[in-house]
Tab-separated table of N, CA and C in Angstrom:
chain	number	residue	atom	x	y	z
A	5	GLN	N	160.364	222.216	113.385
A	5	GLN	CA	159.828	221.041	114.239
A	5	GLN	C	157.989	220.910	114.099
A	6	VAL	N	158.370	219.493	114.740
A	6	VAL	CA	156.799	218.992	114.586
A	6	VAL	C	155.599	219.098	115.648
A	7	GLN	N	154.931	219.228	115.381
A	7	GLN	CA	154.157	220.082	116.393
A	7	GLN	C	152.442	218.814	116.063
A	8	LEU	N	152.090	218.340	116.760
A	8	LEU	CA	150.188	217.583	116.783
A	8	LEU	C	149.596	219.130	118.020
A	9	VAL	N	148.528	219.125	117.160
A	9	VAL	CA	147.711	219.607	117.728
A	9	VAL	C	146.185	218.977	117.630
A	10	GLU	N	145.252	218.759	118.698
A	10	GLU	CA	144.643	218.517	119.255
A	10	GLU	C	143.372	218.958	119.070
A	11	SER	N	142.047	218.504	118.580
A	11	SER	CA	141.065	219.587	119.458
A	11	SER	C	139.500	218.216	119.058
A	12	GLY	N	138.799	219.144	119.083
A	12	GLY	CA	137.052	218.511	118.783
A	12	GLY	C	136.443	217.802	120.764
A	13	GLY	N	137.108	218.239	122.167
A	13	GLY	CA	136.944	217.475	123.306
A	13	GLY	C	136.113	218.481	124.040
A	14	GLY	N	135.675	218.174	124.697
A	14	GLY	CA	134.397	218.894	125.456
A	14	GLY	C	133.592	218.379	126.428
A	15	LEU	N	132.606	218.771	126.948
A	15	LEU	CA	131.308	218.309	127.904
A	15	LEU	C	130.581	217.549	127.019
A	16	VAL	N	130.358	216.474	127.446
A	16	VAL	CA	129.227	215.439	126.418
A	16	VAL	C	127.930	214.579	127.991
A	17	GLN	N	127.072	214.138	126.904
A	17	GLN	CA	125.966	213.513	128.604
A	17	GLN	C	126.296	212.229	127.910
A	18	ALA	N	126.516	211.711	129.009
A	18	ALA	CA	126.698	209.849	128.741
A	18	ALA	C	125.578	209.473	127.342
A	19	GLY	N	126.115	208.821	126.993
A	19	GLY	CA	125.770	208.340	125.443
A	19	GLY	C	125.488	208.909	124.342
A	20	GLY	N	126.749	210.223	124.175
A	20	GLY	CA	126.928	211.074	123.069
A	20	GLY	C	128.396	210.809	122.560
A	21	SER	N	128.492	211.691	121.540
A	21	SER	CA	129.780	211.384	120.861
A	21	SER	C	129.985	212.883	120.553
A	22	LEU	N	130.966	212.976	120.399
A	22	LEU	CA	132.411	213.834	119.973
A	22	LEU	C	133.437	213.302	118.722
A	23	ARG	N	134.265	213.882	117.962
A	23	ARG	CA	134.879	214.194	117.607
A	23	ARG	C	135.521	214.798	117.516
A	24	LEU	N	137.112	214.027	117.716
A	24	LEU	CA	138.680	214.554	117.728
A	24	LEU	C	139.080	214.773	116.654
A	25	SER	N	139.628	215.537	116.453
A	25	SER	CA	140.434	215.921	115.603
A	25	SER	C	142.429	215.800	115.644
A	26	CYS	N	143.145	215.839	115.394
A	26	CYS	CA	144.686	216.008	115.191
A	26	CYS	C	145.343	215.842	114.523
A	27	ALA	N	145.997	217.607	114.179
A	27	ALA	CA	146.018	218.177	113.145
A	27	ALA	C	148.066	218.172	113.168
A	28	ALA	N	148.665	217.447	112.188
A	28	ALA	CA	150.310	217.764	112.134
A	28	ALA	C	150.677	218.142	111.275
A	29	SER	N	151.636	218.474	111.421
A	29	SER	CA	152.696	219.243	110.977
A	29	SER	C	154.223	219.339	110.831
A	30	GLY	N	155.418	219.944	110.738
A	30	GLY	CA	155.929	219.523	110.066
A	30	GLY	C	157.318	218.220	109.789
A	31	ARG	N	156.911	217.393	109.473
A	31	ARG	CA	157.162	215.994	109.264
A	31	ARG	C	156.024	215.345	107.756
A	32	THR	N	156.861	214.504	107.326
A	32	THR	CA	155.343	214.414	105.961
A	32	THR	C	154.692	212.575	107.032
A	33	PHE	N	153.558	212.975	107.976
A	33	PHE	CA	153.363	212.034	108.479
A	33	PHE	C	152.314	211.137	108.231
A	34	SER	N	152.491	211.265	107.207
A	34	SER	CA	152.081	210.112	106.470
A	34	SER	C	152.253	208.673	105.935
A	35	ARG	N	153.560	208.791	106.783
A	35	ARG	CA	154.040	207.811	106.201
A	35	ARG	C	154.264	206.918	107.935
A	36	TYR	N	153.880	207.673	108.714
A	36	TYR	CA	153.746	207.072	109.901
A	36	TYR	C	152.715	206.111	110.916
A	37	THR	N	152.461	205.622	111.735
A	37	THR	CA	151.489	204.993	112.463
A	37	THR	C	151.018	206.427	113.293
A	38	MET	N	150.088	206.153	113.568
A	38	MET	CA	149.407	208.001	114.425
A	38	MET	C	147.848	207.232	115.455
A	39	GLY	N	148.181	207.497	116.692
A	39	GLY	CA	147.607	206.659	117.938
A	39	GLY	C	147.186	208.160	118.642
A	40	TRP	N	145.762	207.261	119.732
A	40	TRP	CA	145.810	208.209	120.467
A	40	TRP	C	145.487	207.237	121.462
A	41	PHE	N	145.760	208.302	122.848
A	41	PHE	CA	145.702	207.818	124.326
A	41	PHE	C	145.264	208.938	125.163
A	42	ARG	N	145.206	208.467	126.334
A	42	ARG	CA	143.914	209.030	127.315
A	42	ARG	C	144.523	208.732	128.286
A	43	GLN	N	144.387	209.775	129.699
A	43	GLN	CA	144.788	209.461	130.511
A	43	GLN	C	144.275	210.458	131.514
A	44	ALA	N	143.283	209.507	132.512
A	44	ALA	CA	142.317	210.518	133.537
A	44	ALA	C	143.450	210.097	135.015
A	45	PRO	N	142.943	211.474	135.739
A	45	PRO	CA	143.625	211.731	137.108
A	45	PRO	C	143.536	210.979	137.727
A	46	GLY	N	145.174	210.782	138.235
A	46	GLY	CA	146.047	209.059	138.731
A	46	GLY	C	145.672	208.122	138.177
A	47	LYS	N	145.925	207.925	136.923
A	47	LYS	CA	145.811	207.007	136.120
A	47	LYS	C	146.830	206.645	135.378
A	48	GLU	N	147.385	205.675	134.658
A	48	GLU	CA	148.547	205.536	133.802
A	48	GLU	C	147.886	205.904	132.129
A	49	ARG	N	149.040	206.941	131.634
A	49	ARG	CA	148.378	206.515	129.707
A	49	ARG	C	148.010	205.673	129.688
A	50	GLU	N	146.777	205.641	128.915
A	50	GLU	CA	146.080	203.956	128.384
A	50	GLU	C	146.034	204.303	126.974
A	51	PHE	N	146.277	203.423	125.930
A	51	PHE	CA	146.043	203.092	124.876
A	51	PHE	C	144.630	203.109	124.405
A	52	VAL	N	144.040	203.919	122.956
A	52	VAL	CA	143.168	203.812	122.875
A	52	VAL	C	142.618	203.502	121.557
A	53	ALA	N	143.244	204.677	120.413
A	53	ALA	CA	143.659	203.493	118.637
A	53	ALA	C	144.450	204.222	118.503
A	54	ALA	N	145.191	203.059	117.255
A	54	ALA	CA	146.083	203.272	116.525
A	54	ALA	C	145.128	203.333	114.954
A	55	VAL	N	146.186	204.273	114.242
A	55	VAL	CA	146.073	203.796	112.887
A	55	VAL	C	147.169	203.580	111.956
A	56	ALA	N	147.738	202.718	110.945
A	56	ALA	CA	148.722	202.249	110.216
A	56	ALA	C	148.680	203.707	108.912
A	57	TRP	N	149.883	203.661	108.575
A	57	TRP	CA	150.078	205.382	107.468
A	57	TRP	C	149.100	205.079	106.155
A	58	SER	N	149.230	204.027	105.887
A	58	SER	CA	147.741	203.837	105.002
A	58	SER	C	146.167	203.906	105.383
A	59	GLY	N	146.439	203.666	106.828
A	59	GLY	CA	144.416	203.975	106.926
A	59	GLY	C	144.157	202.736	106.806
A	60	GLY	N	145.063	201.181	106.188
A	60	GLY	CA	144.427	200.696	105.902
A	60	GLY	C	144.088	199.134	107.499
A	61	PHE	N	144.876	199.568	108.674
A	61	PHE	CA	145.301	198.544	109.473
A	61	PHE	C	144.877	199.918	111.011
A	62	THR	N	144.129	198.861	111.550
A	62	THR	CA	143.897	199.883	112.883
A	62	THR	C	143.440	198.876	113.751
A	63	SER	N	144.104	199.065	114.829
A	63	SER	CA	143.804	198.728	116.603
A	63	SER	C	143.543	199.831	117.429
A	64	TYR	N	142.504	198.637	118.284
A	64	TYR	CA	141.871	199.535	119.550
A	64	TYR	C	142.409	198.637	120.507
A	65	GLY	N	141.801	199.729	122.185
A	65	GLY	CA	142.245	199.046	123.158
A	65	GLY	C	140.690	197.939	123.511
A	66	ASP	N	141.377	197.538	124.254
A	66	ASP	CA	139.732	196.384	124.704
A	66	ASP	C	138.921	196.956	125.112
A	67	PHE	N	138.847	197.775	126.027
A	67	PHE	CA	137.764	198.999	126.397
A	67	PHE	C	136.684	199.972	125.136
A	68	VAL	N	137.344	199.288	124.492
A	68	VAL	CA	137.161	200.826	123.056
A	68	VAL	C	135.128	199.637	122.559
A	69	LYS	N	135.376	198.527	122.181
A	69	LYS	CA	134.083	197.666	122.402
A	69	LYS	C	133.564	198.246	120.757
A	70	GLY	N	133.929	198.441	120.170
A	70	GLY	CA	133.207	199.026	119.112
A	70	GLY	C	132.563	200.496	118.820
A	71	ARG	N	132.809	201.573	119.959
A	71	ARG	CA	132.528	202.912	120.288
A	71	ARG	C	133.102	203.610	119.272
A	72	PHE	N	134.083	203.661	119.139
A	72	PHE	CA	135.441	204.478	118.402
A	72	PHE	C	136.156	203.963	117.305
A	73	THR	N	136.250	205.001	116.201
A	73	THR	CA	136.964	204.578	114.791
A	73	THR	C	137.690	205.476	114.751
A	74	ILE	N	139.015	205.361	114.605
A	74	ILE	CA	139.905	206.269	114.234
A	74	ILE	C	140.003	205.776	112.905
A	75	SER	N	140.415	207.479	111.915
A	75	SER	CA	140.412	207.315	110.452
A	75	SER	C	141.865	208.458	110.464
A	76	ARG	N	142.347	208.947	108.884
A	76	ARG	CA	142.997	209.652	108.760
A	76	ARG	C	142.459	209.952	107.455
A	77	ASP	N	143.002	211.339	107.440
A	77	ASP	CA	143.356	211.546	106.018
A	77	ASP	C	144.808	212.299	105.911
A	78	ASN	N	145.498	211.379	105.277
A	78	ASN	CA	146.595	212.091	104.725
A	78	ASN	C	147.056	213.173	103.916
A	79	GLY	N	145.889	214.053	103.327
A	79	GLY	CA	146.404	215.056	102.297
A	79	GLY	C	146.287	216.224	102.934
A	80	LYS	N	145.086	215.886	104.312
A	80	LYS	CA	145.320	217.581	105.239
A	80	LYS	C	145.968	217.128	106.272
A	81	ASN	N	147.298	215.589	106.310
A	81	ASN	CA	148.567	215.099	107.898
A	81	ASN	C	147.379	215.581	109.300
A	82	THR	N	146.114	214.730	108.952
A	82	THR	CA	145.002	215.158	110.287
A	82	THR	C	144.134	213.005	110.602
A	83	VAL	N	143.880	212.896	112.031
A	83	VAL	CA	143.849	211.869	112.460
A	83	VAL	C	142.684	212.607	113.226
A	84	TYR	N	141.559	211.375	113.081
A	84	TYR	CA	140.255	211.576	113.345
A	84	TYR	C	140.213	210.789	114.710
A	85	LEU	N	139.685	210.560	115.745
A	85	LEU	CA	138.947	209.929	116.613
A	85	LEU	C	137.070	210.160	116.809
A	86	GLN	N	136.700	209.420	115.877
A	86	GLN	CA	134.992	209.686	116.259
A	86	GLN	C	134.634	208.896	117.785
A	87	MET	N	133.961	208.748	118.710
A	87	MET	CA	133.659	208.275	119.720
A	87	MET	C	132.274	208.505	119.727
A	88	ASN	N	131.672	207.331	119.941
A	88	ASN	CA	130.342	207.231	119.874
A	88	ASN	C	129.824	206.455	120.968
A	89	SER	N	128.667	206.637	121.806
A	89	SER	CA	128.187	205.652	122.988
A	89	SER	C	129.239	206.144	124.256
A	90	LEU	N	129.673	207.069	124.995
A	90	LEU	CA	129.794	208.072	125.241
A	90	LEU	C	129.571	207.461	126.793
A	91	LYS	N	130.884	206.530	127.565
A	91	LYS	CA	130.479	206.973	129.158
A	91	LYS	C	131.215	207.673	129.898
A	92	PRO	N	130.595	208.028	131.141
A	92	PRO	CA	131.594	208.812	131.673
A	92	PRO	C	132.794	208.506	132.119
A	93	GLU	N	133.151	207.088	132.466
A	93	GLU	CA	134.360	206.115	132.795
A	93	GLU	C	135.562	206.382	131.743
A	94	ASP	N	134.939	207.278	130.220
A	94	ASP	CA	135.969	207.895	129.659
A	94	ASP	C	136.060	209.202	129.592
A	95	THR	N	135.949	209.999	130.984
A	95	THR	CA	136.779	210.937	130.845
A	95	THR	C	138.238	211.471	131.304
A	96	ALA	N	138.702	211.581	130.237
A	96	ALA	CA	139.402	211.322	130.489
A	96	ALA	C	140.748	213.106	129.447
A	97	VAL	N	142.488	212.966	129.457
A	97	VAL	CA	142.445	214.527	128.588
A	97	VAL	C	142.651	213.556	127.192
A	98	TYR	N	143.195	213.552	126.564
A	98	TYR	CA	142.947	212.578	125.005
A	98	TYR	C	144.167	213.357	124.629
A	99	TYR	N	145.105	212.438	124.250
A	99	TYR	CA	146.304	212.969	123.154
A	99	TYR	C	146.620	211.633	121.986
A	100	CYS	N	146.552	212.863	121.094
A	100	CYS	CA	147.411	212.326	119.967
A	100	CYS	C	149.095	212.304	119.872
A	101	ALA	N	149.698	211.173	118.982
A	101	ALA	CA	151.199	210.928	118.909
A	101	ALA	C	151.106	210.205	118.212
A	102	VAL	N	152.477	210.665	117.279
A	102	VAL	CA	152.980	209.707	116.433
A	102	VAL	C	154.316	208.805	116.375
A	103	ASP	N	154.182	207.501	116.350
A	103	ASP	CA	155.132	206.768	115.960
A	103	ASP	C	155.773	206.380	115.277
A	104	MET	N	156.908	206.440	114.682
A	104	MET	CA	157.342	206.250	113.312
A	104	MET	C	158.564	205.378	113.497
A	105	GLY	N	157.667	204.505	114.400
A	105	GLY	CA	158.900	203.186	114.542
A	105	GLY	C	158.299	201.966	112.996
A	106	GLY	N	157.317	202.002	112.754
A	106	GLY	CA	156.516	201.014	111.091
A	106	GLY	C	155.921	200.266	111.878
A	107	THR	N	155.596	199.880	112.730
A	107	THR	CA	154.370	199.256	113.350
A	107	THR	C	153.875	199.484	114.428
A	108	ILE	N	152.732	198.883	114.662
A	108	ILE	CA	151.621	199.485	115.336
A	108	ILE	C	151.894	198.964	116.460
A	109	SER	N	151.725	200.091	117.268
A	109	SER	CA	152.223	199.863	119.402
A	109	SER	C	151.152	200.483	120.052
A	110	LYS	N	150.867	199.436	120.965
A	110	LYS	CA	149.898	200.091	122.152
A	110	LYS	C	150.927	200.443	123.083
A	111	LEU	N	152.288	200.940	123.504
A	111	LEU	CA	152.639	201.252	123.896
A	111	LEU	C	153.205	203.156	123.842
A	112	PRO	N	153.193	203.432	125.397
A	112	PRO	CA	153.670	204.862	125.021
A	112	PRO	C	154.573	205.483	124.449
A	113	VAL	N	155.583	204.547	125.701
A	113	VAL	CA	157.134	204.900	124.824
A	113	VAL	C	157.799	204.989	123.651
A	114	ARG	N	157.036	204.208	122.757
A	114	ARG	CA	156.854	203.664	121.556
A	114	ARG	C	157.074	205.013	120.340
A	115	TYR	N	156.201	205.863	121.089
A	115	TYR	CA	155.387	207.117	120.235
A	115	TYR	C	156.770	208.338	121.073
A	116	ASP	N	156.674	208.769	119.679
A	116	ASP	CA	158.099	209.410	119.573
A	116	ASP	C	157.573	211.623	119.446
A	117	TYR	N	156.662	211.454	119.207
A	117	TYR	CA	155.875	213.382	119.118
A	117	TYR	C	154.731	213.108	120.409
A	118	TRP	N	154.027	214.138	120.890
A	118	TRP	CA	152.795	214.051	121.744
A	118	TRP	C	152.026	215.421	120.875
A	119	GLY	N	151.100	215.654	121.522
A	119	GLY	CA	150.047	216.894	121.167
A	119	GLY	C	150.083	217.378	122.790
A	120	GLN	N	149.887	218.203	123.004
A	120	GLN	CA	149.386	218.771	124.129
A	120	GLN	C	147.690	218.023	124.684
A	121	GLY	N	147.270	217.972	123.984
A	121	GLY	CA	146.244	217.016	124.769
A	121	GLY	C	144.798	218.033	124.691
A	122	THR	N	143.176	217.011	124.571
A	122	THR	CA	142.097	217.925	124.772
A	122	THR	C	141.612	217.045	125.255
A	123	GLN	N	140.651	217.770	126.054
A	123	GLN	CA	140.066	216.879	127.740
A	123	GLN	C	138.650	216.906	126.629
A	124	VAL	N	138.362	215.560	127.426
A	124	VAL	CA	136.823	215.210	127.146
A	124	VAL	C	136.318	214.625	128.514
A	125	THR	N	134.785	215.628	128.844
A	125	THR	CA	134.028	215.024	130.308
A	125	THR	C	132.524	214.691	129.706
A	126	VAL	N	132.460	213.939	130.441
A	126	VAL	CA	131.473	212.883	130.251
A	126	VAL	C	130.840	212.896	131.206
A	127	SER	N	129.205	214.022	131.714
A	127	SER	CA	128.781	213.215	132.458
A	127	SER	C	127.510	212.548	132.336
A	128	SER	N	127.462	211.750	133.610
A	128	SER	CA	126.067	210.800	133.617
A	128	SER	C	124.921	211.207	133.774
């Protein structure tokens, strides 16, 4: 059974940093694109970042503007999201997901498996 477990969320002041982790099990995820999305109350799920299977190609949402970095450790079946210069508008539940389709996509519908999410709250 496929399982994705996020961790690392929490409460941080504006300008601070957090590092999210997503541990995958049940498949050889090193073959697949992994991504991060977020969803704030009353808003649609939003693409944050994705990394190709090799780690050599990444994509980010327009709002990131160099503040976040996605990376992966295929030996540990884990993907990370380093978030710096956090803003109150970054407050949301952050989800990791796996796209088994082969190419990076920003569309949630393209992703096949999802974690349960981790809350990130940024205070002003």
